[in-house]
mmCIF file of C-alpha atoms in Angstrom:
data_model
loop_
_atom_site.group_PDB
_atom_site.id
_atom_site.type_symbol
_atom_site.label_atom_id
_atom_site.label_comp_id
_atom_site.label_asym_id
_atom_site.label_seq_id
_atom_site.Cartn_x
_atom_site.Cartn_y
_atom_site.Cartn_z
ATOM 1 C CA MET A 1 154.329 66.113 91.908
ATOM 2 C CA GLY A 2 151.932 64.619 89.170
ATOM 3 C CA ARG A 3 154.817 63.197 87.456
ATOM 4 C CA ARG A 4 155.900 61.171 90.479
ATOM 5 C CA LEU A 5 152.460 59.998 91.463
ATOM 6 C CA MET A 6 152.027 58.872 87.727
ATOM 7 C CA GLY A 7 155.284 56.962 88.297
ATOM 8 C CA GLY A 8 153.816 55.421 91.471
ATOM 9 C CA VAL A 9 150.813 53.973 89.385
ATOM 10 C CA GLU A 10 153.360 52.657 86.762
ATOM 11 C CA GLN A 11 155.347 50.959 89.422
ATOM 12 C CA LEU A 12 152.304 49.473 91.154
ATOM 13 C CA THR A 13 151.131 48.161 87.904
ATOM 14 C CA ARG A 14 154.417 46.506 87.120
ATOM 15 C CA TYR A 15 154.456 44.854 90.839
ATOM 16 C CA LEU A 16 150.862 43.550 90.194
ATOM 17 C CA GLU A 17 151.711 41.982 86.756
ATOM 18 C CA LEU A 18 154.768 40.375 88.272
ATOM 19 C CA LEU A 19 152.764 39.083 91.343
ATOM 20 C CA ASN A 20 149.919 37.995 89.102
ATOM 21 C CA ARG A 21 152.230 35.607 87.061
ATOM 22 C CA ASP A 22 152.508 33.415 90.224
ATOM 23 C CA PRO A 23 149.573 31.012 90.384
ATOM 24 C CA LEU A 24 149.702 30.630 94.058
ATOM 25 C CA LEU A 25 149.322 34.514 94.583
ATOM 26 C CA ALA A 26 147.051 35.338 91.630
ATOM 27 C CA PRO A 27 144.703 37.227 91.584
ATOM 28 C CA VAL A 28 146.431 40.246 93.324
ATOM 29 C CA LYS A 29 144.632 43.560 93.509
ATOM 30 C CA GLY A 30 146.210 46.877 94.049
ATOM 31 C CA VAL A 31 145.595 50.012 96.167
ATOM 32 C CA PHE A 32 147.344 53.283 95.261
ATOM 33 C CA ALA A 33 147.492 55.201 98.619
ATOM 34 C CA ALA A 34 148.940 58.671 98.852
ATOM 35 C CA GLN A 35 148.513 61.811 100.815
ATOM 36 C CA GLU A 36 147.542 63.439 97.555
ATOM 37 C CA ILE A 37 146.517 61.893 94.169
ATOM 38 C CA LYS A 38 146.209 64.102 91.266
ATOM 39 C CA PRO A 39 143.394 63.526 88.833
ATOM 40 C CA GLN A 40 145.607 62.191 85.936
ATOM 41 C CA ALA A 41 147.073 59.520 88.468
ATOM 42 C CA ARG A 42 143.593 58.550 89.705
ATOM 43 C CA VAL A 43 142.332 58.100 86.100
ATOM 44 C CA LEU A 44 145.292 55.881 85.015
ATOM 45 C CA ALA A 45 144.915 53.939 88.278
ATOM 46 C CA GLN A 46 141.208 53.367 87.973
ATOM 47 C CA ASP A 47 141.570 52.372 84.083
ATOM 48 C CA ARG A 48 144.115 49.653 85.272
ATOM 49 C CA GLY A 49 141.599 48.274 87.997
ATOM 50 C CA ILE A 50 143.647 49.812 90.865
ATOM 51 C CA ASP A 51 141.752 51.500 93.715
ATOM 52 C CA CYS A 52 142.822 54.820 94.940
ATOM 53 C CA LEU A 53 142.966 55.928 98.754
ATOM 54 C CA VAL A 54 143.964 59.275 100.099
ATOM 55 C CA VAL A 55 145.413 58.801 103.380
ATOM 56 C CA ASP A 56 146.712 61.106 106.359
ATOM 57 C CA TYR A 57 150.020 59.938 107.368
ATOM 58 C CA ALA A 58 150.037 61.833 110.833
ATOM 59 C CA VAL A 59 146.744 59.765 111.688
ATOM 60 C CA LEU A 60 148.425 56.467 110.425
ATOM 61 C CA LYS A 61 151.592 57.124 112.320
ATOM 62 C CA GLY A 62 149.595 58.027 115.455
ATOM 63 C CA THR A 63 151.117 61.707 115.669
ATOM 64 C CA ASP A 64 147.747 63.356 114.793
ATOM 65 C CA ASP A 65 146.206 65.513 117.696
ATOM 66 C CA PRO A 66 142.337 65.221 117.239
ATOM 67 C CA THR A 67 142.129 68.180 119.761
ATOM 68 C CA GLN A 68 143.647 70.514 117.036
ATOM 69 C CA ARG A 69 140.968 69.631 114.378
ATOM 70 C CA LEU A 70 137.878 71.455 113.904
ATOM 71 C CA PHE A 71 135.976 68.554 112.478
#
């Protein structure tokens, strides 16, 4: 899984570089969001100025049942 997340950081970096070439869009900042972010991917993203955010997809989709949580 770590390799895929590293690839995600690489892909986001390429997108940001492309978007920042357009003076009408620049400056563009990226956020790397995933259910789990491995330490290596987090370090790579942060080194490139990309923020990291761990998200719960069930909550985002609205399928999370808050009554089934302990906290």
